[in-house]
mmCIF file of C-alpha atoms in Angstrom:
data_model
loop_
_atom_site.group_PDB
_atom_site.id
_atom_site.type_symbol
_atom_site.label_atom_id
_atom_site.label_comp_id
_atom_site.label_asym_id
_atom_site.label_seq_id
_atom_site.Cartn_x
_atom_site.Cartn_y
_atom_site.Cartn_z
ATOM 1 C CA UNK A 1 -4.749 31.298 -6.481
ATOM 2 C CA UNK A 2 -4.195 31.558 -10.219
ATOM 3 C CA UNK A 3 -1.238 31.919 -12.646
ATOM 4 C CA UNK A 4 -3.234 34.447 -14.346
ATOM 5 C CA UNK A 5 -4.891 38.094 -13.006
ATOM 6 C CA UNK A 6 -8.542 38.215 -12.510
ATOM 7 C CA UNK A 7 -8.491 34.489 -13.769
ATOM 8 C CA UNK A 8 -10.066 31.942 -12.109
ATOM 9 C CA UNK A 9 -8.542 28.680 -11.808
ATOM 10 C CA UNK A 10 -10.167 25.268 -10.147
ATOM 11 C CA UNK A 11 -7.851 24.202 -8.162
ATOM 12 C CA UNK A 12 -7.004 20.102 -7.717
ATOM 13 C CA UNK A 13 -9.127 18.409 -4.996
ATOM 14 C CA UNK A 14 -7.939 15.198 -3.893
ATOM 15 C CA UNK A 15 -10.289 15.404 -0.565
ATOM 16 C CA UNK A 16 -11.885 12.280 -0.970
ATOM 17 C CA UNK A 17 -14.739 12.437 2.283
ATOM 18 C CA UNK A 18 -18.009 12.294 1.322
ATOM 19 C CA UNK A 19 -17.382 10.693 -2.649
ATOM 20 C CA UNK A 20 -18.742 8.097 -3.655
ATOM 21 C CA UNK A 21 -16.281 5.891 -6.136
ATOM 22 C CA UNK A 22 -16.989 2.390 -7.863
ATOM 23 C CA UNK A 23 -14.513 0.217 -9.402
ATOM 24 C CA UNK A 24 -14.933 -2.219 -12.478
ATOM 25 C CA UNK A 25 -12.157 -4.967 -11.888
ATOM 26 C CA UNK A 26 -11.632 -7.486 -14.761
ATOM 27 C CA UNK A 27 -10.481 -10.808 -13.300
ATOM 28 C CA UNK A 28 -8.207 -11.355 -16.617
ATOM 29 C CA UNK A 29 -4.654 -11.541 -15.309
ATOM 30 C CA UNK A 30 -6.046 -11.751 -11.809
ATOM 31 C CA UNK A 31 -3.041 -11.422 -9.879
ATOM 32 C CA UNK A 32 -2.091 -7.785 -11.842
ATOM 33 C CA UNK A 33 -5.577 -6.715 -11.261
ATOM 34 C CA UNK A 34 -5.568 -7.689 -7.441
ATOM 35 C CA UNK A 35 -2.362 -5.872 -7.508
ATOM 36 C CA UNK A 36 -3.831 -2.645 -9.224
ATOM 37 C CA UNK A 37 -7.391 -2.464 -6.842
ATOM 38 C CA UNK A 38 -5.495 -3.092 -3.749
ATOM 39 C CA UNK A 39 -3.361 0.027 -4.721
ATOM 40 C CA UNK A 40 -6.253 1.767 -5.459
ATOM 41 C CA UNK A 41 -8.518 0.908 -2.589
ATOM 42 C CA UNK A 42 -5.397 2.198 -0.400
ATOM 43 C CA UNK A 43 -5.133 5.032 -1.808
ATOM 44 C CA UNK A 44 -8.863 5.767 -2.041
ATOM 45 C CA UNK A 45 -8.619 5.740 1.722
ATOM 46 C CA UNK A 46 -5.699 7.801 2.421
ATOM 47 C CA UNK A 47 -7.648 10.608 0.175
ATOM 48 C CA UNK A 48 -10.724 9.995 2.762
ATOM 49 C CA UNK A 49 -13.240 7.567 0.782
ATOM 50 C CA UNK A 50 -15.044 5.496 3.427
ATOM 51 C CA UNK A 51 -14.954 2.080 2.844
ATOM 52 C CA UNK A 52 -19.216 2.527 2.826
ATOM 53 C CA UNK A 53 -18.571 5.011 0.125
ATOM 54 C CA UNK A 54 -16.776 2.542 -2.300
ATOM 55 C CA UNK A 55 -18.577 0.115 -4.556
ATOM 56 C CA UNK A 56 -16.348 -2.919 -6.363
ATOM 57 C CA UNK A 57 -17.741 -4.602 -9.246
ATOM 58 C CA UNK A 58 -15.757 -7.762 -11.112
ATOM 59 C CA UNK A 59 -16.049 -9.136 -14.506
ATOM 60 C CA UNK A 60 -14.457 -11.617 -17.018
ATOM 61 C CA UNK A 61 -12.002 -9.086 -18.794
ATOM 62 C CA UNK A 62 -11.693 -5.498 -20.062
ATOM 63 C CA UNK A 63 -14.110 -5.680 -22.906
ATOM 64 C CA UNK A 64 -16.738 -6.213 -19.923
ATOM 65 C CA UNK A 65 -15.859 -3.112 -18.098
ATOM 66 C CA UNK A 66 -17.207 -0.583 -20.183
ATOM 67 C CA UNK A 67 -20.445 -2.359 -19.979
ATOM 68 C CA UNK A 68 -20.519 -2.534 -15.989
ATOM 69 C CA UNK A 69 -18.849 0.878 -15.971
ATOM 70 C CA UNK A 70 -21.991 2.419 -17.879
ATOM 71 C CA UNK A 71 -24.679 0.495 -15.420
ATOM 72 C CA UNK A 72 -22.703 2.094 -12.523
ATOM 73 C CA UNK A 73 -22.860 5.274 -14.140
ATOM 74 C CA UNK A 74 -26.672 5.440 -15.034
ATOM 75 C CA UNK A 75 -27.732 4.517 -11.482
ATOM 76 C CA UNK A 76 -26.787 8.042 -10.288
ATOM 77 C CA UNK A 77 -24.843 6.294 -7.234
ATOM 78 C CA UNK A 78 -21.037 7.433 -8.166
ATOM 79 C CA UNK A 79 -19.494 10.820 -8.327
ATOM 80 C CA UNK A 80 -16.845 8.836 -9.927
ATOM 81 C CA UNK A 81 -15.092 5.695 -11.589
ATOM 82 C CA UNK A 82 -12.654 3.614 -11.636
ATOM 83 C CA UNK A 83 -11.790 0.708 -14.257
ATOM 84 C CA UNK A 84 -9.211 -1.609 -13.539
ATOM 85 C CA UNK A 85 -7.661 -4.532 -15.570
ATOM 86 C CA UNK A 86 -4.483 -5.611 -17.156
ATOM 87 C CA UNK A 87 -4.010 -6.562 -21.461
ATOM 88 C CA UNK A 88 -0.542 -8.295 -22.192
ATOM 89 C CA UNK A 89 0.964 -8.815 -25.352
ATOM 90 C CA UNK A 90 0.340 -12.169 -26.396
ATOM 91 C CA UNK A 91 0.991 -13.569 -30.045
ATOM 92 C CA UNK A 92 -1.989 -12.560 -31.946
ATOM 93 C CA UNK A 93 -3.654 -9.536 -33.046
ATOM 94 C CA UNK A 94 -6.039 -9.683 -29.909
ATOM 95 C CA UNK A 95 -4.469 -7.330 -27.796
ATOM 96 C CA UNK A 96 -4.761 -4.424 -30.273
ATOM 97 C CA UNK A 97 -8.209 -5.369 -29.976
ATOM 98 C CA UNK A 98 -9.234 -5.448 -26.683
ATOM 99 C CA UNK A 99 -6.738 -2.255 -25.700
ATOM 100 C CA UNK A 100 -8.610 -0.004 -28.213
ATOM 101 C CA UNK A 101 -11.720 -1.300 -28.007
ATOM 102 C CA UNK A 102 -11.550 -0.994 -23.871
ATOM 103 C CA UNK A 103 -10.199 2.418 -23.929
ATOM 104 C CA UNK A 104 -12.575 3.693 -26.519
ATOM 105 C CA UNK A 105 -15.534 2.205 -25.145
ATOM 106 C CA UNK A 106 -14.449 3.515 -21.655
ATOM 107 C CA UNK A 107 -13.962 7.123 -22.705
ATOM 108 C CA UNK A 108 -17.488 7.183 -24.519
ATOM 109 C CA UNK A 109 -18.772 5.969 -21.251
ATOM 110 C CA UNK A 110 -17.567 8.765 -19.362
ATOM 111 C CA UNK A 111 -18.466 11.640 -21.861
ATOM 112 C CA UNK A 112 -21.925 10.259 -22.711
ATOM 113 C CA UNK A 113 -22.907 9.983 -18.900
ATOM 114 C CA UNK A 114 -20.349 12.804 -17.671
ATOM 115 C CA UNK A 115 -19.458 10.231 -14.898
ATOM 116 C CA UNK A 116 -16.162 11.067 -14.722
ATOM 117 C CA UNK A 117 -13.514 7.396 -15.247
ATOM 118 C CA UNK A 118 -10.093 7.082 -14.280
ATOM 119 C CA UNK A 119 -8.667 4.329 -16.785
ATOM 120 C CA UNK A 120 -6.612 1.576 -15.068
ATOM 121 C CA UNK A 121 -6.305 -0.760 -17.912
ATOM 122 C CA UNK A 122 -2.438 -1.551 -18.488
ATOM 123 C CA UNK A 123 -1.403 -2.507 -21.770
ATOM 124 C CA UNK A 124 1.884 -4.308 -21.448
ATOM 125 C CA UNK A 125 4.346 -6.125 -23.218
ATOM 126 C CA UNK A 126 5.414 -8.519 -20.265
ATOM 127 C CA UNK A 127 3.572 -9.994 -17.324
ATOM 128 C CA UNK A 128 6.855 -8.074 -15.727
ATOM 129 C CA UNK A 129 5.757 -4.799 -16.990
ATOM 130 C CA UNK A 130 2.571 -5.160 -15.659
ATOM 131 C CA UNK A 131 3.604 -6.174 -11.874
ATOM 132 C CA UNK A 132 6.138 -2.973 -12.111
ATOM 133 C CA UNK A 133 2.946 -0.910 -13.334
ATOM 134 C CA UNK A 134 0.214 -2.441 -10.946
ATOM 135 C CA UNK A 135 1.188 -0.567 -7.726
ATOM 136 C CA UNK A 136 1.326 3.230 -9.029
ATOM 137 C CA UNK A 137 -1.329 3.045 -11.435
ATOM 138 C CA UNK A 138 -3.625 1.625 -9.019
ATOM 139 C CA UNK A 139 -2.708 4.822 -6.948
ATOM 140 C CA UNK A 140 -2.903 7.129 -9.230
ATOM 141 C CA UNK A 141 -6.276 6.326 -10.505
ATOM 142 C CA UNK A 142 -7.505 6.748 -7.182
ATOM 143 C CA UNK A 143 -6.551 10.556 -7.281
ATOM 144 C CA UNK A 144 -7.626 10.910 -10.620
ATOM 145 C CA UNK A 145 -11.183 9.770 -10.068
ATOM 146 C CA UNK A 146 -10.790 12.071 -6.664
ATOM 147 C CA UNK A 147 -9.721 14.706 -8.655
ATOM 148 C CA UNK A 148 -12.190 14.442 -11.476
ATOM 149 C CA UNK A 149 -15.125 14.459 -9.232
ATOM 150 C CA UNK A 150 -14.443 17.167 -7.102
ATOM 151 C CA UNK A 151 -13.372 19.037 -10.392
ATOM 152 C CA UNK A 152 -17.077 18.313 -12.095
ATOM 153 C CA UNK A 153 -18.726 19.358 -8.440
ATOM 154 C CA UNK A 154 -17.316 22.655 -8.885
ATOM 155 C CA UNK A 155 -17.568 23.472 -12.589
ATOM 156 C CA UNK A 156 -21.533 22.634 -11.462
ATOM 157 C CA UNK A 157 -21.892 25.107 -8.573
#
């Protein structure tokens, strides 16, 4: 139903039966990232995903994922994405770096391939912010990517 008269809204989807979803883990701060998929995979379930319907792919660390993100995407196998991995503030100008970088590189990704990517990257200050943050983002990128590809099925139809 829409907000607006003889306006047609998409409404959110989070059925996930029948999607297909891959995830891009980066094995930097392994235990945050374990901690963020396991969410995720959870969740992906309790939207419907089978487990045959979910791909996970690992690499060194974020600046990787784009890369394995946009393979995943051109092999016409996902209806959506996920990229997982955690940046902490450290002492040098190198998290700037690889937080931009990832992000940017993820989001041209998704627009030149129209894949759609839920962005699971955490940029934290403290290994403790990123174990607080691990759980719900993991989750919640789950129903984005859910979301997002039952949102591009039916702007197509």
């Amino acid at each position: 139903m829409s907000r607006f008269d003889n306006v047609y809204e998409y409404d959110a989807n989070l059925a996930g039966a029948g999607l297909r979803v891959g995830i891009v883990m980066s094995r930097f701060n392994l235990p945050v990232c374990e901690g963020l998929l396991s969410a995720c995979v959870a969740e992906l379930k309790r939207l419907g995903v089978a487990d045959a319907d979910m791909a996970i792919a690992t690499c060194p660390g974020a600046l990787e994922i784009p890369l394995i993100l946009q393979s995943l995407a051109n092999s016409g196998k996902y209806d959506a994405l996920i990229a997982l991995g955690a940046v902490i503030r450290g002492e040098t100008y190198h998290f700037e770096v690889v937080s931009n970088d990832a992000c940017r590189a993820i989001m041209e990704v998704q627009l030149d391939t129209g894949v759609p990517i839920a962005n699971g990257i955490l940029t934290c200050e403290t290994d403790e912010q990123a174990e607080v943050r691990m759980q719900p983002k993991g989750a919640d990128c789950a129903q984005a990517a859910v979301e997002m590809a039952n949102l591009q099925k039916a702007i197509a139809q």
